[in-house]
PDB file of C-alpha atoms in Angstrom:
ATOM      1  CA  MET H   1      77.650 119.353  93.692  1.00 78.00           C
ATOM      2  CA  ILE H   2      77.061 122.629  95.491  1.00 85.00           C
ATOM      3  CA  PRO H   3      80.163 123.482  97.610  1.00 89.00           C
ATOM      4  CA  ILE H   4      79.475 124.861 101.071  1.00 94.00           C
ATOM      5  CA  ASP H   5      81.762 125.874 103.940  1.00 96.00           C
ATOM      6  CA  THR H   6      80.147 124.901 107.250  1.00 97.00           C
ATOM      7  CA  ARG H   7      83.267 125.343 109.382  1.00 97.00           C
ATOM      8  CA  PRO H   8      82.187 128.645 111.014  1.00 96.00           C
ATOM      9  CA  LEU H   9      78.910 127.035 112.084  1.00 97.00           C
ATOM     10  CA  PHE H  10      80.354 124.412 114.421  1.00 98.00           C
ATOM     11  CA  ARG H  11      81.038 126.918 117.204  1.00 97.00           C
ATOM     12  CA  ILE H  12      77.559 128.397 116.842  1.00 97.00           C
ATOM     13  CA  GLU H  13      75.852 125.000 116.882  1.00 98.00           C
ATOM     14  CA  ARG H  14      77.942 123.856 119.840  1.00 98.00           C
ATOM     15  CA  GLN H  15      77.182 126.982 121.839  1.00 97.00           C
ATOM     16  CA  ALA H  16      73.452 126.447 121.299  1.00 97.00           C
ATOM     17  CA  LEU H  17      73.837 122.806 122.362  1.00 98.00           C
ATOM     18  CA  LEU H  18      75.782 123.665 125.517  1.00 98.00           C
ATOM     19  CA  GLU H  19      73.253 126.320 126.524  1.00 98.00           C
ATOM     20  CA  LEU H  20      70.492 123.772 126.040  1.00 98.00           C
ATOM     21  CA  LEU H  21      72.234 121.039 128.029  1.00 98.00           C
ATOM     22  CA  ARG H  22      73.087 123.367 130.901  1.00 98.00           C
ATOM     23  CA  SER H  23      69.417 124.340 131.181  1.00 98.00           C
ATOM     24  CA  LEU H  24      68.127 120.780 131.545  1.00 98.00           C
ATOM     25  CA  GLU H  25      66.621 119.409 134.736  1.00 98.00           C
ATOM     26  CA  PRO H  26      67.869 116.039 136.054  1.00 97.00           C
ATOM     27  CA  THR H  27      64.697 114.351 134.820  1.00 98.00           C
ATOM     28  CA  ASP H  28      65.211 115.745 131.306  1.00 98.00           C
ATOM     29  CA  TRP H  29      68.374 113.718 130.829  1.00 98.00           C
ATOM     30  CA  LYS H  30      66.388 110.500 131.177  1.00 98.00           C
ATOM     31  CA  LYS H  31      63.702 111.365 128.638  1.00 98.00           C
ATOM     32  CA  PRO H  32      63.494 109.127 125.545  1.00 98.00           C
ATOM     33  CA  THR H  33      64.443 110.434 122.121  1.00 97.00           C
ATOM     34  CA  VAL H  34      63.539 109.408 118.587  1.00 96.00           C
ATOM     35  CA  CYS H  35      66.702 107.255 118.596  1.00 95.00           C
ATOM     36  CA  PRO H  36      65.458 103.804 119.685  1.00 94.00           C
ATOM     37  CA  GLY H  37      66.528 102.960 123.228  1.00 96.00           C
ATOM     38  CA  TRP H  38      68.468 106.185 123.717  1.00 98.00           C
ATOM     39  CA  SER H  39      67.705 108.888 126.266  1.00 98.00           C
ATOM     40  CA  VAL H  40      68.762 112.523 126.100  1.00 98.00           C
ATOM     41  CA  ALA H  41      71.927 111.586 128.012  1.00 98.00           C
ATOM     42  CA  ASP H  42      72.620 108.800 125.521  1.00 98.00           C
ATOM     43  CA  VAL H  43      72.297 111.086 122.497  1.00 98.00           C
ATOM     44  CA  THR H  44      74.620 113.565 124.217  1.00 98.00           C
ATOM     45  CA  ALA H  45      77.133 110.773 124.779  1.00 98.00           C
ATOM     46  CA  HIS H  46      76.818 109.827 121.105  1.00 97.00           C
ATOM     47  CA  ILE H  47      77.674 113.417 120.087  1.00 98.00           C
ATOM     48  CA  LEU H  48      80.729 113.183 122.324  1.00 98.00           C
ATOM     49  CA  ASN H  49      81.620 109.895 120.634  1.00 97.00           C
ATOM     50  CA  ASP H  50      81.465 111.639 117.250  1.00 96.00           C
ATOM     51  CA  TYR H  51      83.856 114.314 118.524  1.00 97.00           C
ATOM     52  CA  MET H  52      86.304 111.773 119.897  1.00 97.00           C
ATOM     53  CA  ARG H  53      86.202 109.423 116.916  1.00 95.00           C
ATOM     54  CA  ARG H  54      86.756 112.240 114.410  1.00 95.00           C
ATOM     55  CA  ILE H  55      89.638 113.797 116.357  1.00 96.00           C
ATOM     56  CA  SER H  56      91.253 110.394 116.865  1.00 96.00           C
ATOM     57  CA  GLY H  57      90.841 109.369 113.235  1.00 94.00           C
ATOM     58  CA  SER H  58      91.459 112.581 111.309  1.00 93.00           C
ATOM     59  CA  ARG H  59      93.945 114.318 113.616  1.00 94.00           C
ATOM     60  CA  ASP H  60      95.763 111.341 115.157  1.00 95.00           C
ATOM     61  CA  GLU H  61      95.324 108.853 112.290  1.00 93.00           C
ATOM     62  CA  HIS H  62      93.994 106.248 114.719  1.00 95.00           C
ATOM     63  CA  SER H  63      92.156 103.430 112.944  1.00 90.00           C
ATOM     64  CA  GLY H  64      89.649 102.863 115.724  1.00 90.00           C
ATOM     65  CA  ALA H  65      87.628  99.716 116.436  1.00 92.00           C
ATOM     66  CA  ALA H  66      87.984  96.894 113.936  1.00 93.00           C
ATOM     67  CA  PHE H  67      85.160  95.531 111.810  1.00 93.00           C
ATOM     68  CA  GLY H  68      83.794  92.128 112.755  1.00 93.00           C
ATOM     69  CA  ASP H  69      83.940  89.281 110.258  1.00 92.00           C
ATOM     70  CA  GLY H  70      81.490  90.012 107.456  1.00 92.00           C
ATOM     71  CA  GLU H  71      80.215  93.120 109.251  1.00 94.00           C
ATOM     72  CA  THR H  72      78.666  95.796 107.025  1.00 94.00           C
ATOM     73  CA  LEU H  73      79.266  99.503 107.606  1.00 90.00           C
ATOM     74  CA  PRO H  74      75.744 100.119 109.022  1.00 91.00           C
ATOM     75  CA  ALA H  75      76.092  97.132 111.368  1.00 94.00           C
ATOM     76  CA  TYR H  76      79.576  98.240 112.427  1.00 94.00           C
ATOM     77  CA  LEU H  77      78.445 101.781 113.213  1.00 93.00           C
ATOM     78  CA  ALA H  78      75.378 100.565 115.098  1.00 94.00           C
ATOM     79  CA  ARG H  79      77.536  98.252 117.212  1.00 96.00           C
ATOM     80  CA  ILE H  80      80.307 100.685 118.123  1.00 95.00           C
ATOM     81  CA  ASN H  81      77.849 103.525 118.753  1.00 96.00           C
ATOM     82  CA  GLU H  82      75.820 101.349 121.111  1.00 97.00           C
ATOM     83  CA  GLU H  83      78.945 100.135 122.910  1.00 97.00           C
ATOM     84  CA  PHE H  84      80.138 103.688 123.539  1.00 97.00           C
ATOM     85  CA  VAL H  85      76.740 104.961 124.682  1.00 98.00           C
ATOM     86  CA  ARG H  86      76.299 102.041 127.042  1.00 97.00           C
ATOM     87  CA  ALA H  87      79.739 102.608 128.579  1.00 97.00           C
ATOM     88  CA  MET H  88      79.117 106.342 129.030  1.00 98.00           C
ATOM     89  CA  ARG H  89      76.011 105.742 131.150  1.00 98.00           C
ATOM     90  CA  GLN H  90      78.351 105.676 134.136  1.00 97.00           C
ATOM     91  CA  CYS H  91      79.242 109.348 133.499  1.00 97.00           C
ATOM     92  CA  SER H  92      77.301 112.306 134.832  1.00 98.00           C
ATOM     93  CA  PRO H  93      75.608 114.916 132.630  1.00 98.00           C
ATOM     94  CA  HIS H  94      78.002 117.489 134.063  1.00 98.00           C
ATOM     95  CA  LEU H  95      80.978 115.456 132.893  1.00 98.00           C
ATOM     96  CA  LEU H  96      79.464 115.006 129.420  1.00 98.00           C
ATOM     97  CA  ILE H  97      79.142 118.782 129.133  1.00 98.00           C
ATOM     98  CA  GLU H  98      82.717 119.324 130.359  1.00 98.00           C
ATOM     99  CA  LEU H  99      84.059 116.913 127.748  1.00 98.00           C
ATOM    100  CA  LEU H 100      82.126 118.606 124.938  1.00 98.00           C
ATOM    101  CA  VAL H 101      83.529 121.980 126.055  1.00 98.00           C
ATOM    102  CA  GLN H 102      87.069 120.570 126.116  1.00 98.00           C
ATOM    103  CA  LEU H 103      86.990 118.713 122.800  1.00 98.00           C
ATOM    104  CA  GLY H 104      84.936 121.108 120.673  1.00 97.00           C
ATOM    105  CA  PRO H 105      87.813 123.575 120.059  1.00 97.00           C
ATOM    106  CA  GLU H 106      90.059 120.664 119.051  1.00 97.00           C
ATOM    107  CA  LEU H 107      87.552 119.770 116.372  1.00 96.00           C
ATOM    108  CA  ASP H 108      87.476 123.394 115.201  1.00 97.00           C
ATOM    109  CA  LEU H 109      91.265 123.352 114.793  1.00 97.00           C
ATOM    110  CA  LEU H 110      91.004 120.172 112.749  1.00 96.00           C
ATOM    111  CA  TRP H 111      88.483 121.726 110.352  1.00 96.00           C
ATOM    112  CA  ALA H 112      90.494 124.953 110.066  1.00 96.00           C
ATOM    113  CA  ALA H 113      93.542 122.979 108.903  1.00 95.00           C
ATOM    114  CA  THR H 114      91.577 121.076 106.240  1.00 95.00           C
ATOM    115  CA  ASP H 115      91.762 121.892 102.527  1.00 94.00           C
ATOM    116  CA  LEU H 116      88.087 122.093 101.584  1.00 94.00           C
ATOM    117  CA  GLU H 117      88.731 121.111  97.971  1.00 93.00           C
ATOM    118  CA  GLY H 118      91.004 118.212  98.874  1.00 93.00           C
ATOM    119  CA  PRO H 119      89.878 114.621  99.380  1.00 91.00           C
ATOM    120  CA  ALA H 120      87.761 113.813 102.413  1.00 91.00           C
ATOM    121  CA  HIS H 121      89.133 111.811 105.300  1.00 89.00           C
ATOM    122  CA  LEU H 122      85.846 109.893 105.312  1.00 87.00           C
ATOM    123  CA  ASP H 123      83.725 109.344 102.214  1.00 87.00           C
ATOM    124  CA  VAL H 124      80.086 110.423 102.286  1.00 90.00           C
ATOM    125  CA  SER H 125      78.604 107.169 101.024  1.00 86.00           C
ATOM    126  CA  TRP H 126      75.047 108.451 100.647  1.00 88.00           C
ATOM    127  CA  ALA H 127      76.198 111.194  98.237  1.00 85.00           C
ATOM    128  CA  GLY H 128      77.167 108.691  95.540  1.00 73.00           C
ATOM    129  CA  PRO H 129      80.193 106.763  94.276  1.00 66.00           C
ATOM    130  CA  SER H 130      82.351 109.751  93.249  1.00 73.00           C
ATOM    131  CA  VAL H 131      85.335 110.908  95.322  1.00 77.00           C
ATOM    132  CA  THR H 132      84.096 112.917  98.289  1.00 88.00           C
ATOM    133  CA  PRO H 133      85.533 116.449  98.671  1.00 93.00           C
ATOM    134  CA  ALA H 134      86.533 117.491 102.181  1.00 95.00           C
ATOM    135  CA  TRP H 135      83.904 120.241 102.329  1.00 96.00           C
ATOM    136  CA  LEU H 136      81.113 117.665 101.980  1.00 95.00           C
ATOM    137  CA  ASP H 137      82.622 115.426 104.652  1.00 95.00           C
ATOM    138  CA  ILE H 138      82.768 118.399 107.044  1.00 97.00           C
ATOM    139  CA  ALA H 139      79.239 119.485 106.119  1.00 96.00           C
ATOM    140  CA  ARG H 140      78.029 115.953 106.816  1.00 96.00           C
ATOM    141  CA  GLU H 141      79.562 116.191 110.306  1.00 96.00           C
ATOM    142  CA  TYR H 142      77.799 119.512 110.890  1.00 97.00           C
ATOM    143  CA  THR H 143      74.439 117.961 109.972  1.00 97.00           C
ATOM    144  CA  GLU H 144      75.151 115.082 112.351  1.00 96.00           C
ATOM    145  CA  PHE H 145      75.608 117.420 115.304  1.00 98.00           C
ATOM    146  CA  TRP H 146      72.702 119.668 114.308  1.00 98.00           C
ATOM    147  CA  VAL H 147      70.256 116.780 113.924  1.00 97.00           C
ATOM    148  CA  HIS H 148      71.197 115.221 117.256  1.00 97.00           C
ATOM    149  CA  GLN H 149      70.686 118.585 118.945  1.00 98.00           C
ATOM    150  CA  GLN H 150      67.213 118.762 117.405  1.00 98.00           C
ATOM    151  CA  GLN H 151      66.465 115.269 118.692  1.00 97.00           C
ATOM    152  CA  ILE H 152      67.325 116.431 122.200  1.00 98.00           C
ATOM    153  CA  ARG H 153      65.217 119.557 121.762  1.00 98.00           C
ATOM    154  CA  ASP H 154      62.265 117.487 120.591  1.00 97.00           C
ATOM    155  CA  ALA H 155      62.613 115.166 123.587  1.00 98.00           C
ATOM    156  CA  VAL H 156      62.551 117.997 126.125  1.00 98.00           C
ATOM    157  CA  TYR H 157      59.986 120.104 124.218  1.00 97.00           C
ATOM    158  CA  ARG H 158      62.299 123.003 123.431  1.00 96.00           C
ATOM    159  CA  PRO H 159      62.190 125.086 120.235  1.00 93.00           C
ATOM    160  CA  GLY H 160      64.541 123.957 117.482  1.00 91.00           C
ATOM    161  CA  ALA H 161      67.842 125.630 116.664  1.00 91.00           C
ATOM    162  CA  ASP H 162      66.377 126.437 113.260  1.00 91.00           C
ATOM    163  CA  ASP H 163      67.723 129.895 112.532  1.00 95.00           C
ATOM    164  CA  VAL H 164      68.171 130.209 108.772  1.00 97.00           C
ATOM    165  CA  SER H 165      71.955 130.495 109.064  1.00 96.00           C
ATOM    166  CA  MET H 166      72.077 127.166 110.909  1.00 97.00           C
ATOM    167  CA  LEU H 167      69.368 125.220 109.082  1.00 97.00           C
ATOM    168  CA  ARG H 168      69.909 126.142 105.448  1.00 97.00           C
ATOM    169  CA  PRO H 169      73.349 124.448 105.264  1.00 97.00           C
ATOM    170  CA  VAL H 170      71.738 121.301 106.678  1.00 97.00           C
ATOM    171  CA  LEU H 171      69.115 121.313 103.928  1.00 97.00           C
ATOM    172  CA  VAL H 172      71.669 121.928 101.176  1.00 96.00           C
ATOM    173  CA  THR H 173      73.935 119.181 102.491  1.00 96.00           C
ATOM    174  CA  PHE H 174      71.091 116.667 102.727  1.00 97.00           C
ATOM    175  CA  LEU H 175      69.986 117.457  99.175  1.00 96.00           C
ATOM    176  CA  HIS H 176      73.340 116.079  97.993  1.00 95.00           C
ATOM    177  CA  ALA H 177      71.695 112.689  98.543  1.00 95.00           C
ATOM    178  CA  VAL H 178      69.371 113.377  95.593  1.00 95.00           C
ATOM    179  CA  PRO H 179      71.665 111.889  92.887  1.00 94.00           C
ATOM    180  CA  SER H 180      71.893 108.660  94.866  1.00 94.00           C
ATOM    181  CA  ALA H 181      68.116 108.539  95.371  1.00 95.00           C
ATOM    182  CA  LEU H 182      67.629 108.875  91.597  1.00 95.00           C
ATOM    183  CA  ARG H 183      70.507 106.636  90.524  1.00 93.00           C
ATOM    184  CA  ASP H 184      68.274 103.793  89.259  1.00 93.00           C
ATOM    185  CA  ARG H 185      66.082 106.122  87.203  1.00 94.00           C
ATOM    186  CA  ILE H 186      67.848 106.470  83.854  1.00 94.00           C
ATOM    187  CA  ARG H 187      66.457 109.378  81.867  1.00 95.00           C
ATOM    188  CA  PRO H 188      67.580 111.315  78.761  1.00 96.00           C
ATOM    189  CA  ARG H 189      70.190 114.052  79.155  1.00 95.00           C
ATOM    190  CA  GLY H 190      68.598 117.257  80.411  1.00 94.00           C
ATOM    191  CA  THR H 191      65.752 115.589  82.343  1.00 96.00           C
ATOM    192  CA  THR H 192      65.138 117.547  85.546  1.00 96.00           C
ATOM    193  CA  VAL H 193      63.567 117.021  88.957  1.00 96.00           C
ATOM    194  CA  ARG H 194      62.770 120.223  90.852  1.00 96.00           C
ATOM    195  CA  PHE H 195      62.831 120.445  94.632  1.00 96.00           C
ATOM    196  CA  GLU H 196      60.969 123.275  96.308  1.00 96.00           C
ATOM    197  CA  ILE H 197      61.618 123.495 100.034  1.00 97.00           C
ATOM    198  CA  THR H 198      59.301 125.906 101.785  1.00 98.00           C
ATOM    199  CA  GLY H 199      60.100 127.863 104.929  1.00 97.00           C
ATOM    200  CA  PRO H 200      62.613 130.610 105.750  1.00 97.00           C
ATOM    201  CA  ALA H 201      65.618 128.326 105.151  1.00 97.00           C
ATOM    202  CA  GLY H 202      64.202 126.778 101.989  1.00 96.00           C
ATOM    203  CA  GLY H 203      64.603 127.475  98.307  1.00 95.00           C
ATOM    204  CA  HIS H 204      64.734 125.746  94.924  1.00 95.00           C
ATOM    205  CA  TRP H 205      67.162 123.083  93.739  1.00 96.00           C
ATOM    206  CA  THR H 206      67.200 120.835  90.682  1.00 96.00           C
ATOM    207  CA  GLY H 207      68.438 117.345  89.961  1.00 95.00           C
ATOM    208  CA  VAL H 208      69.691 117.175  86.345  1.00 95.00           C
ATOM    209  CA  SER H 209      70.370 113.976  84.373  1.00 95.00           C
ATOM    210  CA  ASP H 210      73.337 113.639  82.007  1.00 94.00           C
ATOM    211  CA  GLY H 211      71.794 110.495  80.527  1.00 95.00           C
ATOM    212  CA  GLN H 212      73.468 108.152  83.011  1.00 92.00           C
ATOM    213  CA  HIS H 213      73.846 109.983  86.301  1.00 92.00           C
ATOM    214  CA  TRP H 214      72.208 112.815  88.224  1.00 95.00           C
ATOM    215  CA  GLU H 215      73.696 116.017  89.596  1.00 94.00           C
ATOM    216  CA  LEU H 216      72.311 118.487  92.126  1.00 94.00           C
ATOM    217  CA  THR H 217      72.294 122.106  90.891  1.00 94.00           C
ATOM    218  CA  THR H 218      70.946 125.472  91.975  1.00 92.00           C
ATOM    219  CA  SER H 219      69.320 126.037  88.580  1.00 86.00           C
ATOM    220  CA  GLN H 220      65.554 126.495  88.517  1.00 84.00           C
ATOM    221  CA  ALA H 221      63.916 124.142  86.021  1.00 80.00           C
ATOM    222  CA  VAL H 222      61.023 125.902  84.280  1.00 81.00           C
ATOM    223  CA  GLU H 223      59.336 122.722  83.054  1.00 91.00           C
ATOM    224  CA  PRO H 224      60.724 119.846  85.154  1.00 95.00           C
ATOM    225  CA  SER H 225      59.829 116.241  84.417  1.00 96.00           C
ATOM    226  CA  ALA H 226      58.959 115.861  88.100  1.00 97.00           C
ATOM    227  CA  SER H 227      58.744 118.122  91.103  1.00 96.00           C
ATOM    228  CA  VAL H 228      58.717 117.651  94.860  1.00 97.00           C
ATOM    229  CA  ARG H 229      57.477 120.297  97.271  1.00 97.00           C
ATOM    230  CA  MET H 230      57.887 119.957 101.037  1.00 98.00           C
ATOM    231  CA  ASP H 231      58.607 122.155 104.032  1.00 98.00           C
ATOM    232  CA  GLN H 232      62.033 122.482 105.621  1.00 98.00           C
ATOM    233  CA  ASP H 233      61.096 120.460 108.699  1.00 97.00           C
ATOM    234  CA  THR H 234      59.940 117.531 106.563  1.00 97.00           C
ATOM    235  CA  LEU H 235      63.153 117.511 104.524  1.00 97.00           C
ATOM    236  CA  TRP H 236      65.614 117.233 107.389  1.00 97.00           C
ATOM    237  CA  ARG H 237      63.499 114.699 109.245  1.00 97.00           C
ATOM    238  CA  LEU H 238      63.074 112.593 106.100  1.00 97.00           C
ATOM    239  CA  ALA H 239      66.775 112.712 105.200  1.00 97.00           C
ATOM    240  CA  SER H 240      67.796 111.656 108.733  1.00 96.00           C
ATOM    241  CA  ARG H 241      64.891 109.184 109.007  1.00 94.00           C
ATOM    242  CA  GLY H 242      63.311 110.992 111.902  1.00 95.00           C
ATOM    243  CA  ILE H 243      60.106 110.311 109.953  1.00 96.00           C
ATOM    244  CA  THR H 244      59.269 107.550 107.497  1.00 96.00           C
ATOM    245  CA  VAL H 245      59.184 107.966 103.734  1.00 95.00           C
ATOM    246  CA  GLU H 246      55.415 107.427 103.842  1.00 96.00           C
ATOM    247  CA  THR H 247      54.936 110.182 106.417  1.00 97.00           C
ATOM    248  CA  ALA H 248      57.068 112.512 104.309  1.00 97.00           C
ATOM    249  CA  ARG H 249      54.947 111.714 101.228  1.00 96.00           C
ATOM    250  CA  GLN H 250      51.807 112.667 103.138  1.00 96.00           C
ATOM    251  CA  ARG H 251      53.410 115.997 104.016  1.00 97.00           C
ATOM    252  CA  SER H 252      54.641 116.715 100.476  1.00 97.00           C
ATOM    253  CA  GLU H 253      53.324 117.547  97.013  1.00 97.00           C
ATOM    254  CA  LEU H 254      54.575 115.399  94.117  1.00 97.00           C
ATOM    255  CA  ARG H 255      53.960 116.185  90.455  1.00 96.00           C
ATOM    256  CA  GLY H 256      54.976 114.911  87.027  1.00 96.00           C
ATOM    257  CA  ASP H 257      56.890 111.674  86.358  1.00 96.00           C
ATOM    258  CA  GLN H 258      55.682 109.515  89.236  1.00 95.00           C
ATOM    259  CA  GLU H 259      58.713 107.220  89.226  1.00 95.00           C
ATOM    260  CA  LEU H 260      61.099 110.135  89.518  1.00 96.00           C
ATOM    261  CA  ALA H 261      59.078 111.876  92.201  1.00 96.00           C
ATOM    262  CA  GLU H 262      58.674 108.695  94.265  1.00 96.00           C
ATOM    263  CA  SER H 263      62.389 107.914  93.984  1.00 96.00           C
ATOM    264  CA  ALA H 264      63.250 111.439  95.092  1.00 95.00           C
ATOM    265  CA  MET H 265      61.202 110.837  98.249  1.00 95.00           C
ATOM    266  CA  THR H 266      63.542 108.013  99.276  1.00 95.00           C
ATOM    267  CA  LEU H 267      66.306 110.577  99.866  1.00 94.00           C
ATOM    268  CA  LEU H 268      68.503 109.309 102.695  1.00 93.00           C
ATOM    269  CA  ALA H 269      71.446 111.278 104.110  1.00 93.00           C
ATOM    270  CA  VAL H 270      72.608 108.939 106.856  1.00 91.00           C
ATOM    271  CA  VAL H 271      74.277 105.527 106.820  1.00 83.00           C
ATOM    272  CA  ALA H 272      71.505 102.948 107.260  1.00 71.00           C
TER     273      ALA H 272
END
């Protein structure tokens, strides 16, 4: 894994979000987003839900809503997210903004008190079966907020908050889903898959096999068994399923071991 400290970025991301929301016209709040059935106001309410659920769970040790009988994690999250969004439709955009302003600093205090190398409060399931370090859990939360802000920006035709300092940590965090994407492709120790992400926030990363499992590294494989080249916009949209795997393939360049390259393109960094 590639450790990363995203804690200083939450204030920056939140400030950009609040400036965006305060600039919206009343009609903008009703515009549809890439999230099925959700408007701009709904996605904003979902961000607020993420704030509240994390503070309640990690700070206050509140267990939250119970799972239904036989309910899977994706089904559980879809249900409780929809219930919260539907309930918050009675609240005004102004109130949503006020609540984000009020709760954001509480979230910052929670992150500041967290030991980055300690165990995560919530496992990052898409990063593999190993114990999740706290820094990856926090980075996952940062990507959640950043992606939802981009979804709002897309819906209201505003430029993305894609400054390198904000976007690069999103890309690095999402690439931690590579080992899971390659988990069924057993290859000899030392086999490598190179990822080249183009754009100002991009770079080179390599998935390396130990003979049984894969690990993401910053090493640059000279002669990889497979390589994947895509731009930064394609990567974050693919990882969050803002675009389909097929669309991402059409926007990417794959070389070498076809099985490895195709598996790498199934990279998924959300619970689904």
